[in-house]
Each structure stands twice: as structure tokens, then as C-alpha cells.
Short mmCIF file of C-alpha atoms and ligand atoms in Angstrom, two decimals:
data_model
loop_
_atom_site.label_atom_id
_atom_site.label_comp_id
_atom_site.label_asym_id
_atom_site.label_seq_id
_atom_site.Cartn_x
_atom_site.Cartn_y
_atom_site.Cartn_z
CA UNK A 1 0.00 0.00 0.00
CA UNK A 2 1.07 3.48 -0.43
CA UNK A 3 0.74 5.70 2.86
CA UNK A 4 1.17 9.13 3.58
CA UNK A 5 2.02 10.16 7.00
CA UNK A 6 1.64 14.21 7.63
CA UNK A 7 3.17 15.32 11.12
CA UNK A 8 3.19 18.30 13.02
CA UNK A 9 5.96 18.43 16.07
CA UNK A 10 8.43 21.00 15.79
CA UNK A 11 11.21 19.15 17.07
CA UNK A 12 13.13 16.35 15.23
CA UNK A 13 14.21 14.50 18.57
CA UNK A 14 10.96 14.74 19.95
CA UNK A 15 9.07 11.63 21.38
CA UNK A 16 7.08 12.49 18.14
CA UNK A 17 9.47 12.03 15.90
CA UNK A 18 10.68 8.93 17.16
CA UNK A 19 7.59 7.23 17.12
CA UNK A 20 7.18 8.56 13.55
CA UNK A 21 10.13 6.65 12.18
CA UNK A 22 8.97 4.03 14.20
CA UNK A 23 6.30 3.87 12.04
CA UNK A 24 8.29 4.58 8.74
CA UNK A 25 10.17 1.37 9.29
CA UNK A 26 7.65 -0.87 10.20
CA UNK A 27 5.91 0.49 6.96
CA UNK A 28 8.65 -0.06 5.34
CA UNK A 29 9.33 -3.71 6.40
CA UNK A 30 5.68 -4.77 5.20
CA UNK A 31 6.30 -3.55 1.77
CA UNK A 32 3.98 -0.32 2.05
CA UNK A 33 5.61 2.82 0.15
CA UNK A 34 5.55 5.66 2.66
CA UNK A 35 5.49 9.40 1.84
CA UNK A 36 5.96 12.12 5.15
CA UNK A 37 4.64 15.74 4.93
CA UNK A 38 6.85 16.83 7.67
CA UNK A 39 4.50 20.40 8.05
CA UNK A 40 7.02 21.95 10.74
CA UNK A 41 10.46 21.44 8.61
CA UNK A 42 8.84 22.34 4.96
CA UNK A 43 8.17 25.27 6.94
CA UNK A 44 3.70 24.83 5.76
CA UNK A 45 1.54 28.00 5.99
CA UNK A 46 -1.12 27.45 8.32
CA UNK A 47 -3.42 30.29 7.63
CA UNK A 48 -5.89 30.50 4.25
CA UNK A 49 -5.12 34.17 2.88
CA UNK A 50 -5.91 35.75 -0.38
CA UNK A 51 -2.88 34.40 -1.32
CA UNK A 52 -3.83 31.32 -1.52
CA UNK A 53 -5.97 32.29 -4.94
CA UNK A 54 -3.83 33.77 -7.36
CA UNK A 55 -6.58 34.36 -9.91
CA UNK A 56 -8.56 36.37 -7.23
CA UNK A 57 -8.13 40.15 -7.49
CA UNK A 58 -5.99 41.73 -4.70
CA UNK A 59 -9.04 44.11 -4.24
CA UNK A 60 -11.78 41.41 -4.09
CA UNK A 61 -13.64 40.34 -1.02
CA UNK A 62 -12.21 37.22 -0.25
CA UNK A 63 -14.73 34.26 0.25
CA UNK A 64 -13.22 31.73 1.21
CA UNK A 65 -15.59 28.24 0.35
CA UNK A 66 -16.64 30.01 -2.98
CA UNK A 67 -13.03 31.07 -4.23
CA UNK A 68 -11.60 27.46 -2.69
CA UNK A 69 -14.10 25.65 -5.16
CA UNK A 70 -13.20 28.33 -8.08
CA UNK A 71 -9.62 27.65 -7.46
CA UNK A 72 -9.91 23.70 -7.26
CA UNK A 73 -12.14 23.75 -10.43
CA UNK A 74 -9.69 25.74 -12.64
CA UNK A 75 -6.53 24.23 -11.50
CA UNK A 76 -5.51 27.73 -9.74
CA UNK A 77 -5.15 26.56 -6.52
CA UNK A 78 -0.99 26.76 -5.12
CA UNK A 79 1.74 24.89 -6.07
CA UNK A 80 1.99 23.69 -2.37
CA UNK A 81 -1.90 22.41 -1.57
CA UNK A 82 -2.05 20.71 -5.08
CA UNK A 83 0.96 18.89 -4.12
CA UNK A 84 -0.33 17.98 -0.98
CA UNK A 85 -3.96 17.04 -2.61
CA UNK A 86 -1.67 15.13 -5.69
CA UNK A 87 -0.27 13.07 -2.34
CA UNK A 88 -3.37 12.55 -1.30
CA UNK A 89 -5.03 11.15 -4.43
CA UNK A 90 -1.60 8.89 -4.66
CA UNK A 91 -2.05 7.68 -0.75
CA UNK A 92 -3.96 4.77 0.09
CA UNK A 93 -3.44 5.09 3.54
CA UNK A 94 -3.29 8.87 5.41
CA UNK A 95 -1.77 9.05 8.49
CA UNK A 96 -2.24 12.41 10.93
CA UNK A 97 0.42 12.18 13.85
CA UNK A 98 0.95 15.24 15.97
CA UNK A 99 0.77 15.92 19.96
CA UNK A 100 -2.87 16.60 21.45
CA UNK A 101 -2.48 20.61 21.97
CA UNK A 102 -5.22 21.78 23.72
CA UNK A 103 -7.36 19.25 23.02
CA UNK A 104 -7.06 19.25 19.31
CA UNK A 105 -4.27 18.91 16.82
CA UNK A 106 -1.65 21.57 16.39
CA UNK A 107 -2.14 24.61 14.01
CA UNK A 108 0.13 24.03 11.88
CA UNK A 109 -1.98 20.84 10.70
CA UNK A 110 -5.47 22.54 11.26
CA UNK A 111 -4.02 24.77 8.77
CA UNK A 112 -3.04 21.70 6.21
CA UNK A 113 -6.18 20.48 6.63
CA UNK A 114 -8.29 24.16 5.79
CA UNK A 115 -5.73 24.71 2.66
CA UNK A 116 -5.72 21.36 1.12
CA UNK A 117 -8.95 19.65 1.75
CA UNK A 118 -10.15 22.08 -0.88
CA UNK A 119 -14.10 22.90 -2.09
CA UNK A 120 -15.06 20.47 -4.72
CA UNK A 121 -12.03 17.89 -3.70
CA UNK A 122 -13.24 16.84 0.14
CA UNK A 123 -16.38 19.34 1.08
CA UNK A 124 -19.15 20.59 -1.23
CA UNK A 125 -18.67 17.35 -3.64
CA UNK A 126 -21.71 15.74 -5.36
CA UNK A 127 -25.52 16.69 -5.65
CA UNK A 128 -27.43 18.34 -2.68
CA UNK A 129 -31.14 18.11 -3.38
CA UNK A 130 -34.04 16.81 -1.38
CA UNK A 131 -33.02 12.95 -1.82
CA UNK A 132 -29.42 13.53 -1.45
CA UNK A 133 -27.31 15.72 0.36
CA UNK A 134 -23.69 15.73 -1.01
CA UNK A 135 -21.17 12.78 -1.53
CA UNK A 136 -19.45 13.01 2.68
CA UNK A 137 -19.86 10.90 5.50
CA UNK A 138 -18.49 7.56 3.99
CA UNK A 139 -18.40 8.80 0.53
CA UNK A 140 -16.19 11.48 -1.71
CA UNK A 141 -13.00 11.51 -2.93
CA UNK A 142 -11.53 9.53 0.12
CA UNK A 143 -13.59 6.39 -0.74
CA UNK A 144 -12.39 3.04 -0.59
CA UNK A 145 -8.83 4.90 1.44
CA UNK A 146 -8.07 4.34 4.96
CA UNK A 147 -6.71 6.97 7.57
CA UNK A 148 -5.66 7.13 11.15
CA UNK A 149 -4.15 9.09 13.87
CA UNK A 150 -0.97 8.88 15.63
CA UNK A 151 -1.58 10.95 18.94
CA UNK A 152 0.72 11.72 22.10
CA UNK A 153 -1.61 13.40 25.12
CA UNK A 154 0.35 15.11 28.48
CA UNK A 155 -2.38 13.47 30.43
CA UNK A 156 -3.08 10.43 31.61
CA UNK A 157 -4.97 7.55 30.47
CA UNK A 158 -7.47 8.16 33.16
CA UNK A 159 -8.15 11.88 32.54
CA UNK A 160 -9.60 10.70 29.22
CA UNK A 161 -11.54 7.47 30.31
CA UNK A 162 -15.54 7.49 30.09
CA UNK A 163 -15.53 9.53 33.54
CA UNK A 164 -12.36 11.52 33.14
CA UNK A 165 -12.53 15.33 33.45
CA UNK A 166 -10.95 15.63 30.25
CA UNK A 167 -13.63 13.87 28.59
CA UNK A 168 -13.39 10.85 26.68
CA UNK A 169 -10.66 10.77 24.09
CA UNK A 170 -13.13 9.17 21.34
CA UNK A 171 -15.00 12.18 21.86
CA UNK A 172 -12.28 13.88 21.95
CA UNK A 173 -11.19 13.50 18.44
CA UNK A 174 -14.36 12.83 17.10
CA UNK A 175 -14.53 16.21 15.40
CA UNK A 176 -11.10 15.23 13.66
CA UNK A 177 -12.08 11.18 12.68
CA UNK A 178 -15.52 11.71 11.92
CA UNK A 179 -15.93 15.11 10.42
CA UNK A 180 -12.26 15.93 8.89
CA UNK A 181 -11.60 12.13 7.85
CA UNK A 182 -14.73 10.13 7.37
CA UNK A 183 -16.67 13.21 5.80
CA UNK A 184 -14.28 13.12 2.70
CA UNK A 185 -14.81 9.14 2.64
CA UNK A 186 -11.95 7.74 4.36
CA UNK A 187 -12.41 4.20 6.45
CA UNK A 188 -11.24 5.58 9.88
CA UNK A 189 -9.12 3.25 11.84
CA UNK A 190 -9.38 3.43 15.92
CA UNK A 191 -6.23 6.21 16.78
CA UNK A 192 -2.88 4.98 18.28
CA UNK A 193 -2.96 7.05 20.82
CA UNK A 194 0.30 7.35 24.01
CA UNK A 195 -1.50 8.96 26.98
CA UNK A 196 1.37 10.52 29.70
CA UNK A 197 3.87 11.26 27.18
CA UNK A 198 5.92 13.61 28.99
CA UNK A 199 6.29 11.32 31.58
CA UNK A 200 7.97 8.27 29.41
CA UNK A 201 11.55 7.26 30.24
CA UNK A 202 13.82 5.79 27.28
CA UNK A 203 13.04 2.36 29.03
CA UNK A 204 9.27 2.82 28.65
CA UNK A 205 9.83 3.63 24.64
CA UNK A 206 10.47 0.03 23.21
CA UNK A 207 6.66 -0.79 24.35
CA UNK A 208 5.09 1.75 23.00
CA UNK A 209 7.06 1.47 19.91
CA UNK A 210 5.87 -2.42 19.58
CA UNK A 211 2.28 -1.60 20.06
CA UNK A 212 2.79 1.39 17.45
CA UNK A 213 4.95 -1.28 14.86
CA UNK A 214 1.41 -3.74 15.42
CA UNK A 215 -0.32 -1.52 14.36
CA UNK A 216 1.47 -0.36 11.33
CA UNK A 217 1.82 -4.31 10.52
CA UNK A 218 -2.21 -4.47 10.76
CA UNK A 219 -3.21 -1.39 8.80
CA UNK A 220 -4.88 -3.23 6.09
CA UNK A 221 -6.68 -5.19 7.92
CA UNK A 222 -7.61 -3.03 11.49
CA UNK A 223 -11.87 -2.93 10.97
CA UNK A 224 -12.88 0.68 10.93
CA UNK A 225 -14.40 2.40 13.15
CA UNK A 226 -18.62 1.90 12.57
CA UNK A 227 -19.72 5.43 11.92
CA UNK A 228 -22.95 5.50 10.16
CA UNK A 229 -22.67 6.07 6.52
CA UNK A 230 -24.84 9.67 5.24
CA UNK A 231 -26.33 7.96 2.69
CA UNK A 232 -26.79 4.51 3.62
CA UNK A 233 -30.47 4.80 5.14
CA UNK A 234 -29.77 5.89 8.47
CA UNK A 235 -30.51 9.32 8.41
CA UNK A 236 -33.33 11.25 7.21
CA UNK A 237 -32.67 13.76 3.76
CA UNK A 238 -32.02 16.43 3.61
CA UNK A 239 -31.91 17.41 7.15
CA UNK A 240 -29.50 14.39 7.87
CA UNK A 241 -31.22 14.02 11.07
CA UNK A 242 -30.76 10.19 12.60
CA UNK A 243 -33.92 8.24 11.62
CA UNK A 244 -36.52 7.79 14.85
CA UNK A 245 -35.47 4.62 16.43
CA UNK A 246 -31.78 4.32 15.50
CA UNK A 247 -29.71 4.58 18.42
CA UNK A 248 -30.60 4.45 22.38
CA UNK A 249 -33.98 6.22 22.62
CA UNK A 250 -33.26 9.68 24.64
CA UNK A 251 -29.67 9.60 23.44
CA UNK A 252 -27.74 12.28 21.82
CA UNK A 253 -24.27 13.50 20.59
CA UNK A 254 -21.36 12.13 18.94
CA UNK A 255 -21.49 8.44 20.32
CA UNK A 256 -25.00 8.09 17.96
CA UNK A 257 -22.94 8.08 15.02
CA UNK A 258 -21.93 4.98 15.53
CA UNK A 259 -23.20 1.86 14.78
CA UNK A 260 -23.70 -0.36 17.73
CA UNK A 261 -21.78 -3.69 16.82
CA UNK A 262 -24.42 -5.63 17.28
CA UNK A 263 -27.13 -3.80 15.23
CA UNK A 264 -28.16 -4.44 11.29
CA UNK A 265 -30.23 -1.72 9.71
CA UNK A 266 -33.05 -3.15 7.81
CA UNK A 267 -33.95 -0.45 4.93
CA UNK A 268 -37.28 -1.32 4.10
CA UNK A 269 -39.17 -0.12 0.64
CA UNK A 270 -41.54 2.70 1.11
CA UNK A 271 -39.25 4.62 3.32
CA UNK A 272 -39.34 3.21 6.68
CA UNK A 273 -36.74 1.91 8.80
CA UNK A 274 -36.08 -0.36 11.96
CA UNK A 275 -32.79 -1.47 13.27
CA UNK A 276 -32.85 -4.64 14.98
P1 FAD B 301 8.69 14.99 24.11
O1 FAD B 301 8.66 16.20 24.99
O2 FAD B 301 9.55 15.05 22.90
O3 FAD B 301 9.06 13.71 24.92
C1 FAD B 301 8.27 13.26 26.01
C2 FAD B 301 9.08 12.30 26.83
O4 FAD B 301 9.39 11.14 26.08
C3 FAD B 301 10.42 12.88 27.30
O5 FAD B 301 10.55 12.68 28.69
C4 FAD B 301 11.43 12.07 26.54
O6 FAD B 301 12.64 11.90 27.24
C5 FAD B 301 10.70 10.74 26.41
N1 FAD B 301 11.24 9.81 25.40
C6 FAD B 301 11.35 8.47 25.61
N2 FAD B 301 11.90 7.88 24.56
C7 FAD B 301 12.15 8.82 23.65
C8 FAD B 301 12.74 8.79 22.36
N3 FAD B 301 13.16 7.66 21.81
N4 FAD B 301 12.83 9.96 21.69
C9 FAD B 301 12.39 11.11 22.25
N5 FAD B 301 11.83 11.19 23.48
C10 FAD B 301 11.73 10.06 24.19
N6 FAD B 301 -1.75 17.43 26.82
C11 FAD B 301 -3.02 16.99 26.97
O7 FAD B 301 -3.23 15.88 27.45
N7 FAD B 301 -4.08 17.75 26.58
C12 FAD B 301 -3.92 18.98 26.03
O8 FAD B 301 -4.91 19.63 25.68
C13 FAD B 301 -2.60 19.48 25.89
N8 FAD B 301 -2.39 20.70 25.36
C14 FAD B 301 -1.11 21.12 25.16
C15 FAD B 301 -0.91 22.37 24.57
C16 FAD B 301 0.37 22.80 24.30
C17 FAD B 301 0.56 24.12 23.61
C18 FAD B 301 1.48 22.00 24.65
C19 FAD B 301 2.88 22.47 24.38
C20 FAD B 301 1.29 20.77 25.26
C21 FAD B 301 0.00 20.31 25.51
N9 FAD B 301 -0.24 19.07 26.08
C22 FAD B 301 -1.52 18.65 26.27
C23 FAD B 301 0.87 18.14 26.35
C24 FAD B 301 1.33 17.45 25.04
O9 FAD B 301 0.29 16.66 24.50
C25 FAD B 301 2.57 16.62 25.30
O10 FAD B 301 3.58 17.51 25.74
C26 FAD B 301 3.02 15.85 24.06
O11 FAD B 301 2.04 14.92 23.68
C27 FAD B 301 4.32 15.11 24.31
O12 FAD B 301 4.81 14.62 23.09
P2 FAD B 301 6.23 15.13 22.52
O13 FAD B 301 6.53 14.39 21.27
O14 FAD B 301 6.22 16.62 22.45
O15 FAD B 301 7.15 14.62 23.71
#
């Protein structure tokens, strides 16, 4: 397979960095082609400027989502982002490593994600009408690809359990699996993630770096995480509303996007729906 790992730690000897040619070898060893976006040493730009669309006028009010998609369409967008999108296309596999930073990825990588996952390439793709509402969630130009984060967190395992006052970390980086990775169509693996990392010792590094190597060995074959498909019959269109009677009656938020292992959605002709 051919994977492309983008990271975002500023320092080359960081705990980051090590696990990330951790990962690199193991890749490596099973064959896979690997391809690293390092975003700190190319030196990325993080923030979406009217620089980023040449063909705009330097007087024009920029718009972002409308001059994205104008851009995309015509070729126009920078050299950079359709080098990154040209990696992406080539990619089988993405991988997103970086340290949790106030609870969400650094922005250095927020910013590779708002330049490259362009308007017409991984948002705003396919028809939106009343029976359909865009190709995301499950399908888009990330179809049939698989992705995955790499994450280090300062706090403890604990802190980030089902009653830690962090919050769970599935929660956590739900915003990040579900609605930067799935939405463009990618199959989104559970996240490796190493909870006290400023606390490891050199002797507590070859563990971590087996577990990470296991996973890298099993990246074809790891099951995906069972977020509900947009257009498979679970939700309602166009509101994209979760039909009545999927998921625990009373519940709500991001755990209802997922499909409970044991459940099989029966779509049944004429429009209505029971999961049983
Ligand atoms: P490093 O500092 O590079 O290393 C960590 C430890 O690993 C060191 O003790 C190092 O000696 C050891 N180590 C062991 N083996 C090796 C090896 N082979 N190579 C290198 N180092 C090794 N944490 C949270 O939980 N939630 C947050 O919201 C959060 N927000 C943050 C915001 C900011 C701005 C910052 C700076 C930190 C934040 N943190 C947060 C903490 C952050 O997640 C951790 O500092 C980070 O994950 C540690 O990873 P690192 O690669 O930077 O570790």
C-alpha cells in the first residue's frame, strides 16, 4: 500500500518524531511505500489568505468556500496544496500524527487540513437536493482509502476514560475522525494514541514502539471504526437528522454516530426503517 504520513511536532528528537520513524520502518518492512509531509520542517503555511488564490483580485472580497471551489475547479489553486492534494489522491493510507495541543491537533496541521482539503475535492462534492445531500460521511473523494491518527496526550490515560474530566478521548477527536476524515470518505481506523507522554523514560519507549509497529503491521486489515454512513439509510434527507429509532432512545451526541456492533439496519421499501 502506499501511505502518507503528515506530522506536526516542531522538534526532530521529539518523542514524536521517534515514534514517527517508528512507524516509517515498520511500513517499510511490510512492503507499504511511505510518503511524510513533515508540516514543521517544509516550513507549511497554516493560515488561508488571499494568497492562496492567485486568480482572485488583490481588491476582491475574499470568500473563502466560494473562491476554494473556483480555485480547485480551474486548476488555480498553489503549487503547495495541489501537491499535498496530488499526495493525497496517490495515498492509500493517510496518516495524521501530531501531539494533542489543547485538546485538538496543532495549528500548523489545522491549517493543512483548511488549505488542502479544498471545495469540490473533500467538502461541497456531489448533488445536494431533497433525496441527497452531497457525496461526505463515507463517501467522496476519500472512498475506498483508509486513515488514522498517531496521537501523544500530556495526560493520563485516566483523565480521558468514560468519567475523566478531560472527557473521553473518542469524543475527543471525534470532530477530527468523523468530520475531517470520514466526511471526505476515508475508512477511519481506531487512533494509536500514548497517553502521559511527557512522563515516558527511554526504558518505557520500546513498548510503545511495539504496540505502534502492530499496528502499522495491521493497517490493512484493522476494521474501521462503525460510523454510520450519510447515505446509507440511516438518516433522514435532507436534514441528515438520525432516523426515529436508531440509536438508544433519549440519546444524543457524537457516540450516535456509531453503529452499535451488534445492530443491522433493515432499509425497508416505502421509506421506513427499523434497526434490529
Ligand atoms: P517529548 O517532549 O519530545 O518527549 C516526552 C518524553 O518522552 C520525554 O521525557 C522524553 O525523554 C521521552 N522519550 C522516551 N523515549 C524517547 C525517544 N526515543 N525519543 C524522544 N523522546 C523520548 N496534553 C493533553 O493531554 N491535553 C492537552 O490539551 C494538551 N495541550 C497542550 C498544549 C500545548 C501548547 C502543549 C505544548 C502541550 C499540551 N499538552 C496537552 C501536552 C502534550 O500533549 C505533550 O507535551 C506531548 O504529547 C508530548 O509529546 P512530545 O513528542 O512533544 O514529547
Amino acid at each position: 500500500m502506499k501511505v502518507l504520513l503528515v506530522f506536526a511536532h516542531p522538534e526532530p528528537r521529539s518523542l514524536n518524531a521517534a515514534l514517527r520513524d517508528v512507524a516509517i520502518k515498520a511500513l517499510e518492512a511490510e512492503g507499504h511505500e511511505v510518503w511524510v509531509s513533515d508540516l514543521y520542517a517544509e516550513r507549511w503555511k497554516a493560515q488561508v489568505d488571499l494568497g492562496d488564490f492567485p486568480e482572485l483580485a488583490s481588491e476582491a472580497r475574499l470568500k473563502v468556500p466560494a473562491a476554494s471551489g473556483e480555485g480547485f475547479a480551474a486548476g488555480a489553486l498553489t503549487d503547495d496544496v495541489k501537491a499535498e492534494q496530488d499526495k493525497l489522491l496517490w495515498a492509500d493510507v493517510l496518516i495524521l500524527q501530531f501531539p494533542l495541543w489543547w485538546f485538538s491537533m496543532p495549528a500548523i496541521l489545522k491549517g493543512w487540513v483548511d488549505r488542502v482539503f479544498a471545495r469540490g475535492f473533500a467538502y461541497g462534492v456531489g448533488e445536494h437536493s431533497d433525496s441527497k445531500w452531497g457525496d461526505r460521511y463515507g463517501e467522496g473523494v476519500f472512498a475506498g482509502k483508509r486513515a488514522m491518527l498517531v496521537v501523544t496526550t500530556g495526560g493520563w490515560q485516566q483523565h480521558y476514560g468514560p468519567r475523566g474530566v478531560n472527557g473521553p478521548i473518542d469524543d475527543l477527536l471525534f470532530p477530527i475522525n468523523h468530520g475531517i476524515l470520514f466526511y471526505p470518505g476515508y475508512d477511519v481506523l481506531p487512533p494509536f494514541v500514548v497517553h502521559s507522554a511527557d512522563r515516558i523514560k527511554e526504558s518505557g519507549f520500546e513498548a510503545i514502539a511495539e504496540d505502534l509497529r502492530e499496528r502499522m503491521r495491521t493497517l490493512a486489515t484493522t476494521p474501521p471504526l462503525a460510523y454510520r454512513p450519510q447515505n446509507g439509510g440511516d438518516y433522514l434527507i435532507p436534514n441528515c437528522e438520525l432516523r426515529p429509532g436508531l440509536g438508544e432512545p433519549g440519546a444524543s451526541g457524537f457516540a450516535l454516530h456509531i453503529r452499535p456492533a451488534a445492530a443491522v439496519v433493515e432499509v425497508v421499501v416505502g421509506d421506513a426503517q427499523r434497526a434490529v
